[in-house]
């Protein structure tokens, strides 16, 4: 298959591209599109054949459900059986935006889209191109992140091309994604809502809106005896080919440790570092240093993370050390992705 690569501006959207993309979806094809979090790999969420194609294009296990993206709050009713009041409140506050909510599904949502579950994940993104595209596509776009299964989520059109070229009908490139980490996921089907995946909308922001907010114990706090409620959270993800280790501790100790690792590096191997701009000068003898932004600038750190993880493969790095980025609002989300990428390999140097 030849993948059509189309570039559009966020401010003056190319309507011919959007119309063509919408037609592809309606005919059962696949289109990758930008959102404010990461690029999505879209298909018709109400068409079981489209969802099957999404799994095939990503190489994703089919028990891992897809998020249905809408562009009109009135469409929520059509795909859900029940919308609790707390969800309406959150929708009011955070939609359109980087929040996904889980509901009991309506009959029209095929099990192919929900990975066999009775529930459906729904998100109303704020990105102008995403909104226009979802409308043109009929209103219900099922979309996982547009990466090959296991790779970091794409935050630039070029990342999507690396993973999806030849596998889907079209890629819409509208530049880098603003947030750069996937949406926060909250399950609204239980007695109390439960946070399943951290994102830009933090636990504290959500907890403020309700009496009680639980956290999935399998994701937060490392309870290994239960499986995550969001099936995708159990899979290995984001990992670069090189061995990544997170170094945790005071700034000074972390830096000292990483500098020593660079000095003692085994012969013939290439070593890389993920560093804040503040401490980058310390690592000049590494083979490759990725600058993730100022320590206090969590928007920049989040938006660069996946691009940086991909860049280590291009630089053929064998051993990678990363500083820790435990920032106030998005720290939980940033560290969740980084820890997964490191396969839970953390060294504490306090
Ligand atoms: O920001 C995002 O959410 C991006 C953009 C494209 O919108 N999408 C995204 O999709 O990250 P994906 O498929 O890579 O991650 C969706 C996660 C998976 O971990 C999946 O298991 C979980 O959501 N999920 C989907 N439906 C679910 C359901 N009914 N119950 C529990 N978890 C669900
Ligand atoms: Mg994903």
CSV table of C-alpha atoms and ligand atoms in Angstrom, one decimal:
chain,number,residue,atom,x,y,z
A,1,UNK,CA,0.0,0.0,0.0
A,2,UNK,CA,1.2,3.5,-0.8
A,3,UNK,CA,0.7,5.9,2.2
A,4,UNK,CA,-0.3,9.4,1.2
A,5,UNK,CA,1.6,11.9,3.4
A,6,UNK,CA,-0.2,15.2,3.8
A,7,UNK,CA,0.9,18.3,5.6
A,8,UNK,CA,-1.5,20.9,7.0
A,9,UNK,CA,-1.3,23.9,9.2
A,10,UNK,CA,-3.1,24.0,12.5
A,11,UNK,CA,-4.4,27.5,12.0
A,12,UNK,CA,-5.6,27.3,8.4
A,13,UNK,CA,-6.6,23.7,8.0
A,14,UNK,CA,-6.4,22.3,4.5
A,15,UNK,CA,-10.1,21.2,4.0
A,16,UNK,CA,-9.4,19.0,0.9
A,17,UNK,CA,-7.1,16.9,3.0
A,18,UNK,CA,-9.6,16.6,5.8
A,19,UNK,CA,-12.4,15.7,3.4
A,20,UNK,CA,-10.3,13.0,1.7
A,21,UNK,CA,-9.2,11.6,5.1
A,22,UNK,CA,-12.9,11.5,6.2
A,23,UNK,CA,-13.8,9.5,3.1
A,24,UNK,CA,-11.0,7.0,3.7
A,25,UNK,CA,-12.4,6.3,7.2
A,26,UNK,CA,-16.0,6.0,5.9
A,27,UNK,CA,-14.8,3.4,3.4
A,28,UNK,CA,-13.1,1.4,6.1
A,29,UNK,CA,-9.5,2.6,5.7
A,30,UNK,CA,-7.0,4.0,8.2
A,31,UNK,CA,-5.6,7.6,8.6
A,32,UNK,CA,-3.0,8.7,11.2
A,33,UNK,CA,-3.8,12.2,12.6
A,34,UNK,CA,-2.5,14.7,15.1
A,35,UNK,CA,-3.9,15.3,18.6
A,36,UNK,CA,-2.7,17.5,21.4
A,37,UNK,CA,-1.3,14.4,23.2
A,38,UNK,CA,0.3,12.1,20.5
A,39,UNK,CA,-0.6,11.1,17.0
A,40,UNK,CA,-3.5,8.6,16.6
A,41,UNK,CA,-4.0,5.8,14.1
A,42,UNK,CA,-7.7,6.3,13.2
A,43,UNK,CA,-10.3,4.0,11.8
A,44,UNK,CA,-14.2,3.9,12.0
A,45,UNK,CA,-14.8,3.0,15.6
A,46,UNK,CA,-18.2,1.5,14.8
A,47,UNK,CA,-16.9,-0.7,12.0
A,48,UNK,CA,-15.4,-4.0,13.3
A,49,UNK,CA,-13.4,-4.5,10.1
A,50,UNK,CA,-11.7,-1.1,10.6
A,51,UNK,CA,-10.7,-2.0,14.1
A,52,UNK,CA,-9.2,-5.3,13.0
A,53,UNK,CA,-7.1,-3.4,10.4
A,54,UNK,CA,-5.8,-1.1,13.2
A,55,UNK,CA,-4.6,-4.1,15.2
A,56,UNK,CA,-2.9,-5.5,12.2
A,57,UNK,CA,-1.2,-2.2,11.2
A,58,UNK,CA,0.2,-1.7,14.7
A,59,UNK,CA,1.1,-5.3,15.3
A,60,UNK,CA,-1.0,-5.0,18.5
A,61,UNK,CA,-2.5,-7.8,20.6
A,62,UNK,CA,-6.3,-7.7,20.0
A,63,UNK,CA,-7.2,-7.9,23.7
A,64,UNK,CA,-5.9,-4.3,24.0
A,65,UNK,CA,-8.9,-2.0,23.5
A,66,UNK,CA,-9.1,1.2,21.4
A,67,UNK,CA,-10.2,4.7,22.5
A,68,UNK,CA,-13.1,6.1,20.5
A,69,UNK,CA,-12.5,9.8,19.7
A,70,UNK,CA,-15.5,12.1,19.3
A,71,UNK,CA,-15.8,15.8,18.3
A,72,UNK,CA,-19.2,16.6,19.7
A,73,UNK,CA,-20.3,16.0,23.3
A,74,UNK,CA,-23.8,15.0,22.1
A,75,UNK,CA,-22.2,12.0,20.4
A,76,UNK,CA,-21.2,10.5,23.8
A,77,UNK,CA,-24.7,9.2,24.4
A,78,UNK,CA,-24.7,7.2,21.2
A,79,UNK,CA,-21.8,5.0,22.2
A,80,UNK,CA,-22.4,4.6,25.9
A,81,UNK,CA,-25.1,2.9,28.0
A,82,UNK,CA,-24.7,5.1,31.1
A,83,UNK,CA,-22.9,8.3,31.8
A,84,UNK,CA,-22.5,9.0,35.6
A,85,UNK,CA,-22.8,12.5,36.8
A,86,UNK,CA,-19.2,12.8,37.8
A,87,UNK,CA,-18.2,12.1,34.2
A,88,UNK,CA,-20.4,14.9,33.0
A,89,UNK,CA,-18.7,17.2,35.4
A,90,UNK,CA,-15.2,16.1,34.2
A,91,UNK,CA,-16.4,16.4,30.6
A,92,UNK,CA,-17.5,20.0,31.3
A,93,UNK,CA,-14.1,20.8,32.8
A,94,UNK,CA,-11.6,18.9,30.7
A,95,UNK,CA,-13.2,18.2,27.3
A,96,UNK,CA,-12.1,18.9,24.7
A,97,UNK,CA,-8.8,17.9,26.1
A,98,UNK,CA,-6.3,15.2,27.1
A,99,UNK,CA,-8.7,13.1,29.2
A,100,UNK,CA,-10.1,9.7,28.3
A,101,UNK,CA,-13.1,8.3,30.3
A,102,UNK,CA,-14.3,4.7,30.4
A,103,UNK,CA,-18.0,4.0,30.3
A,104,UNK,CA,-20.3,1.0,29.8
A,105,UNK,CA,-20.6,0.6,26.1
A,106,UNK,CA,-23.7,0.9,23.9
A,107,UNK,CA,-24.6,-2.1,21.6
A,108,UNK,CA,-23.5,-0.2,18.5
A,109,UNK,CA,-19.8,-0.3,19.7
A,110,UNK,CA,-18.3,-3.6,18.3
A,111,UNK,CA,-16.3,-5.9,20.6
A,112,UNK,CA,-13.5,-5.6,18.0
A,113,UNK,CA,-13.1,-2.0,19.1
A,114,UNK,CA,-13.3,-2.7,22.9
A,115,UNK,CA,-11.0,-5.7,22.8
A,116,UNK,CA,-14.0,-7.9,23.9
A,117,UNK,CA,-14.9,-5.7,26.9
A,118,UNK,CA,-18.3,-4.4,27.9
A,119,UNK,CA,-16.8,-0.9,28.4
A,120,UNK,CA,-15.7,1.7,26.0
A,121,UNK,CA,-13.0,4.4,26.3
A,122,UNK,CA,-14.0,7.8,25.0
A,123,UNK,CA,-11.9,11.0,24.4
A,124,UNK,CA,-12.8,14.3,22.9
A,125,UNK,CA,-9.5,15.8,21.8
A,126,UNK,CA,-8.9,19.6,21.5
A,127,UNK,CA,-6.5,19.6,18.5
A,128,UNK,CA,-8.2,21.6,15.7
A,129,UNK,CA,-7.1,19.1,13.0
A,130,UNK,CA,-8.3,16.2,15.1
A,131,UNK,CA,-11.7,17.7,15.6
A,132,UNK,CA,-12.2,18.6,11.9
A,133,UNK,CA,-11.0,15.1,10.9
A,134,UNK,CA,-13.3,13.3,13.4
A,135,UNK,CA,-16.3,15.2,12.1
A,136,UNK,CA,-15.4,14.5,8.5
A,137,UNK,CA,-15.0,10.8,9.3
A,138,UNK,CA,-18.5,10.5,10.7
A,139,UNK,CA,-17.9,11.3,14.4
A,140,UNK,CA,-16.5,8.1,15.9
A,141,UNK,CA,-12.8,7.5,15.3
A,142,UNK,CA,-11.2,4.6,17.1
A,143,UNK,CA,-7.5,5.4,17.5
A,144,UNK,CA,-4.6,4.0,19.5
A,145,UNK,CA,-1.3,5.9,19.4
A,146,UNK,CA,0.1,5.6,15.8
A,147,UNK,CA,3.3,3.7,16.7
A,148,UNK,CA,4.2,0.1,16.0
A,149,UNK,CA,3.3,-1.9,19.2
A,150,UNK,CA,6.1,-1.5,21.7
A,151,UNK,CA,7.7,1.6,20.3
A,152,UNK,CA,7.4,5.1,21.8
A,153,UNK,CA,4.1,6.9,20.9
A,154,UNK,CA,4.6,9.3,17.9
A,155,UNK,CA,4.8,13.0,18.7
A,156,UNK,CA,5.9,14.2,15.2
A,157,UNK,CA,4.5,13.3,11.8
A,158,UNK,CA,7.9,11.9,10.9
A,159,UNK,CA,7.6,9.3,13.8
A,160,UNK,CA,4.4,8.1,12.3
A,161,UNK,CA,6.0,7.8,8.9
A,162,UNK,CA,8.8,5.7,10.4
A,163,UNK,CA,6.3,3.2,11.9
A,164,UNK,CA,3.3,3.3,9.5
A,165,UNK,CA,4.6,3.9,6.0
A,166,UNK,CA,3.1,1.4,3.7
A,167,UNK,CA,0.6,0.1,6.3
A,168,UNK,CA,-2.1,2.7,6.2
A,169,UNK,CA,-3.9,4.9,3.6
A,170,UNK,CA,-2.9,8.4,4.8
A,171,UNK,CA,-0.8,10.3,7.4
A,172,UNK,CA,-1.9,13.9,8.3
A,173,UNK,CA,1.1,15.8,9.6
A,174,UNK,CA,0.3,19.0,11.5
A,175,UNK,CA,3.6,19.4,13.3
A,176,UNK,CA,4.7,18.3,16.8
A,177,UNK,CA,2.1,17.4,19.5
A,178,UNK,CA,1.9,20.0,22.2
A,179,UNK,CA,1.6,17.7,25.3
A,180,UNK,CA,3.6,14.7,24.0
A,181,UNK,CA,2.3,12.1,26.5
A,182,UNK,CA,-0.9,10.1,26.0
A,183,UNK,CA,-4.1,11.2,27.7
A,184,UNK,CA,-5.0,10.6,31.3
A,185,UNK,CA,-7.4,7.6,31.6
A,186,UNK,CA,-10.1,7.5,34.3
A,187,UNK,CA,-12.5,4.6,34.7
A,188,UNK,CA,-16.0,5.9,35.5
A,189,UNK,CA,-17.8,2.5,35.6
A,190,UNK,CA,-17.2,1.6,39.3
A,191,UNK,CA,-18.7,2.9,42.5
A,192,UNK,CA,-15.8,5.4,42.7
A,193,UNK,CA,-13.8,6.6,39.7
A,194,UNK,CA,-10.3,5.1,39.2
A,195,UNK,CA,-7.3,6.5,37.6
A,196,UNK,CA,-5.8,4.0,35.2
A,197,UNK,CA,-3.1,5.9,33.4
A,198,UNK,CA,-1.5,9.2,34.4
A,199,UNK,CA,-1.3,12.1,32.0
A,200,UNK,CA,-1.4,15.9,31.7
A,201,UNK,CA,-4.6,16.0,33.7
A,202,UNK,CA,-3.2,15.0,37.1
A,203,UNK,CA,-4.6,12.9,40.0
A,204,UNK,CA,-4.9,16.1,42.1
A,205,UNK,CA,-6.8,17.9,39.3
A,206,UNK,CA,-9.3,15.1,39.0
A,207,UNK,CA,-9.6,14.3,42.8
A,208,UNK,CA,-10.7,17.9,43.4
A,209,UNK,CA,-13.9,17.2,41.4
A,210,UNK,CA,-15.1,14.2,43.4
A,211,UNK,CA,-15.6,12.7,46.8
A,212,UNK,CA,-13.1,9.8,46.2
A,213,UNK,CA,-10.7,8.9,43.4
A,214,UNK,CA,-9.0,5.5,43.5
A,215,UNK,CA,-5.8,4.6,41.6
A,216,UNK,CA,-5.2,1.3,39.8
A,217,UNK,CA,-2.9,-0.5,42.3
A,218,UNK,CA,-1.3,-2.4,39.5
A,219,UNK,CA,-0.1,0.8,37.9
A,220,UNK,CA,0.6,3.0,40.9
A,221,UNK,CA,2.5,1.5,43.7
A,222,UNK,CA,3.8,-1.6,41.8
A,223,UNK,CA,1.3,-4.2,43.0
A,224,UNK,CA,2.4,-7.1,40.8
A,225,UNK,CA,-0.3,-9.5,42.1
A,226,UNK,CA,-3.1,-7.8,40.0
A,227,UNK,CA,-3.3,-6.9,36.3
A,228,UNK,CA,-3.8,-3.3,35.2
A,229,UNK,CA,-7.4,-2.4,34.3
A,230,UNK,CA,-6.2,-0.7,31.2
A,231,UNK,CA,-4.9,-3.8,29.3
A,232,UNK,CA,-2.4,-1.6,27.5
A,233,UNK,CA,-0.6,-0.8,30.7
A,234,UNK,CA,0.7,-4.4,31.1
A,235,UNK,CA,2.7,-4.4,27.8
A,236,UNK,CA,6.3,-3.5,27.5
A,237,UNK,CA,6.4,-0.1,25.8
A,238,UNK,CA,8.6,2.7,24.6
A,239,UNK,CA,11.8,0.8,25.1
A,240,UNK,CA,14.8,1.9,23.1
A,241,UNK,CA,17.1,-0.8,21.8
A,242,UNK,CA,19.8,0.2,24.3
A,243,UNK,CA,19.7,-0.7,28.0
A,244,UNK,CA,18.0,2.2,29.8
A,245,UNK,CA,18.6,2.8,33.5
A,246,UNK,CA,17.0,5.6,35.5
A,247,UNK,CA,19.2,7.1,38.2
A,248,UNK,CA,17.3,8.4,41.2
A,249,UNK,CA,18.6,10.6,44.0
A,250,UNK,CA,19.8,14.1,44.7
A,251,UNK,CA,20.9,16.1,41.7
A,252,UNK,CA,24.5,16.0,42.8
A,253,UNK,CA,24.7,12.3,43.4
A,254,UNK,CA,22.8,11.4,40.2
A,255,UNK,CA,25.3,13.5,38.2
A,256,UNK,CA,28.3,12.0,40.0
A,257,UNK,CA,27.0,8.4,39.3
A,258,UNK,CA,26.3,9.0,35.6
A,259,UNK,CA,29.7,10.7,35.1
A,260,UNK,CA,31.4,7.7,36.6
A,261,UNK,CA,29.4,5.3,34.3
A,262,UNK,CA,30.6,7.3,31.3
A,263,UNK,CA,34.2,7.1,32.5
A,264,UNK,CA,34.0,3.3,33.2
A,265,UNK,CA,32.1,2.5,30.0
A,266,UNK,CA,32.9,-0.9,28.5
A,267,UNK,CA,35.2,-0.8,25.4
A,268,UNK,CA,33.4,-0.6,22.1
A,269,UNK,CA,29.9,0.3,23.5
A,270,UNK,CA,28.2,3.7,22.9
A,271,UNK,CA,26.8,5.4,25.9
A,272,UNK,CA,24.0,8.1,26.1
A,273,UNK,CA,22.4,10.3,28.7
A,274,UNK,CA,18.9,11.9,29.1
A,275,UNK,CA,19.7,15.1,30.9
A,276,UNK,CA,18.1,18.3,32.0
A,277,UNK,CA,19.5,21.4,30.2
A,278,UNK,CA,20.7,22.4,33.7
A,279,UNK,CA,23.2,19.6,34.1
A,280,UNK,CA,24.1,18.8,30.5
A,281,UNK,CA,27.6,20.2,30.6
A,282,UNK,CA,28.6,17.4,33.0
A,283,UNK,CA,28.1,14.7,30.4
A,284,UNK,CA,30.1,16.0,27.5
A,285,UNK,CA,32.2,12.9,27.4
A,286,UNK,CA,29.2,10.7,26.6
A,287,UNK,CA,28.7,9.5,23.0
A,288,UNK,CA,25.3,11.2,22.9
A,289,UNK,CA,23.4,13.5,25.3
A,290,UNK,CA,19.7,14.3,24.9
A,291,UNK,CA,18.6,17.6,26.4
A,292,UNK,CA,15.1,17.2,27.7
A,293,UNK,CA,14.6,20.8,28.8
A,294,UNK,CA,15.0,22.9,32.0
A,295,UNK,CA,14.4,20.9,35.2
A,296,UNK,CA,11.4,23.1,36.1
A,297,UNK,CA,9.8,23.1,32.6
A,298,UNK,CA,7.6,20.0,32.7
A,299,UNK,CA,5.7,20.9,29.5
A,300,UNK,CA,9.0,20.8,27.5
A,301,UNK,CA,10.2,17.6,29.3
A,302,UNK,CA,6.9,15.8,28.5
A,303,UNK,CA,6.8,16.9,24.9
A,304,UNK,CA,10.5,15.9,24.2
A,305,UNK,CA,10.5,12.5,26.0
A,306,UNK,CA,9.2,10.2,23.2
A,307,UNK,CA,11.3,11.9,20.5
A,308,UNK,CA,14.4,11.5,22.7
A,309,UNK,CA,13.6,7.8,23.3
A,310,UNK,CA,13.4,7.2,19.5
A,311,UNK,CA,16.6,9.2,18.9
A,312,UNK,CA,18.8,6.7,20.9
A,313,UNK,CA,18.1,4.0,18.3
A,314,UNK,CA,19.1,6.4,15.5
A,315,UNK,CA,22.3,7.1,17.3
A,316,UNK,CA,23.0,3.4,17.9
A,317,UNK,CA,23.4,3.8,21.7
A,318,UNK,CA,24.0,0.6,23.7
A,319,UNK,CA,23.8,2.0,27.3
A,320,UNK,CA,21.6,4.9,28.4
A,321,UNK,CA,21.3,6.6,31.8
A,322,UNK,CA,18.5,9.0,32.6
A,323,UNK,CA,18.1,11.6,35.3
A,324,UNK,CA,14.7,11.5,37.1
A,325,UNK,CA,12.0,14.1,36.2
A,326,UNK,CA,9.6,14.1,39.1
A,327,UNK,CA,7.9,17.4,38.3
A,328,UNK,CA,4.8,18.7,40.2
A,329,UNK,CA,1.9,18.2,37.8
A,330,UNK,CA,3.1,15.8,35.1
A,331,UNK,CA,5.9,14.1,36.9
A,332,UNK,CA,3.7,11.1,37.6
A,333,UNK,CA,3.0,10.7,33.9
A,334,UNK,CA,6.5,11.4,32.8
A,335,UNK,CA,8.0,8.9,35.2
A,336,UNK,CA,5.3,6.3,34.4
A,337,UNK,CA,6.5,6.3,30.7
A,338,UNK,CA,10.2,6.5,31.5
A,339,UNK,CA,10.0,3.7,34.0
A,340,UNK,CA,8.3,1.5,31.4
A,341,UNK,CA,10.9,2.4,28.8
A,342,UNK,CA,13.6,1.4,31.3
A,343,UNK,CA,11.8,-1.9,32.0
A,344,UNK,CA,11.7,-0.8,35.7
A,345,UNK,CA,15.5,-0.6,35.9
A,346,UNK,CA,16.2,2.1,38.5
A,347,UNK,CA,19.4,2.8,40.5
A,348,UNK,CA,19.1,4.7,43.7
A,349,UNK,CA,22.1,6.7,44.7
A,350,UNK,CA,21.1,8.5,47.9
B,1,LIG,O1,-3.7,10.4,24.1
B,1,LIG,C1,-4.2,9.3,23.8
B,1,LIG,O2,-5.0,8.7,24.6
B,1,LIG,C2,-3.9,8.7,22.5
B,1,LIG,C3,-4.4,9.6,21.4
B,1,LIG,C4,-4.3,9.1,20.0
B,1,LIG,O3,-5.8,9.9,21.7
B,1,LIG,N1,-4.3,7.4,22.3
B,1,LIG,C5,-3.8,6.3,23.0
B,1,LIG,O4,-4.3,5.1,22.7
B,1,LIG,O5,-2.9,6.5,23.8
B,1,LIG,P1,-3.6,3.7,23.1
B,1,LIG,O6,-4.4,2.7,22.4
B,1,LIG,O7,-2.2,3.8,22.7
B,1,LIG,O8,-3.8,3.6,24.6
B,1,LIG,C6,-5.1,3.4,25.1
B,1,LIG,C7,-5.1,2.8,26.4
B,1,LIG,C8,-4.6,1.3,26.4
B,1,LIG,O9,-3.8,1.1,27.5
B,1,LIG,C9,-5.9,0.5,26.5
B,1,LIG,O10,-5.7,-0.7,27.2
B,1,LIG,C10,-6.8,1.5,27.4
B,1,LIG,O11,-6.5,2.7,26.9
B,1,LIG,N2,-8.2,1.2,27.2
B,1,LIG,C11,-8.9,1.4,26.1
B,1,LIG,N3,-10.2,1.0,26.3
B,1,LIG,C12,-10.3,0.6,27.5
B,1,LIG,C13,-11.4,0.1,28.3
B,1,LIG,N4,-12.6,-0.1,27.8
B,1,LIG,N5,-11.1,-0.3,29.6
B,1,LIG,C14,-9.8,-0.2,30.1
B,1,LIG,N6,-8.8,0.3,29.4
B,1,LIG,C15,-9.0,0.7,28.1
B,2,LIG,MG1,-0.2,3.5,22.8
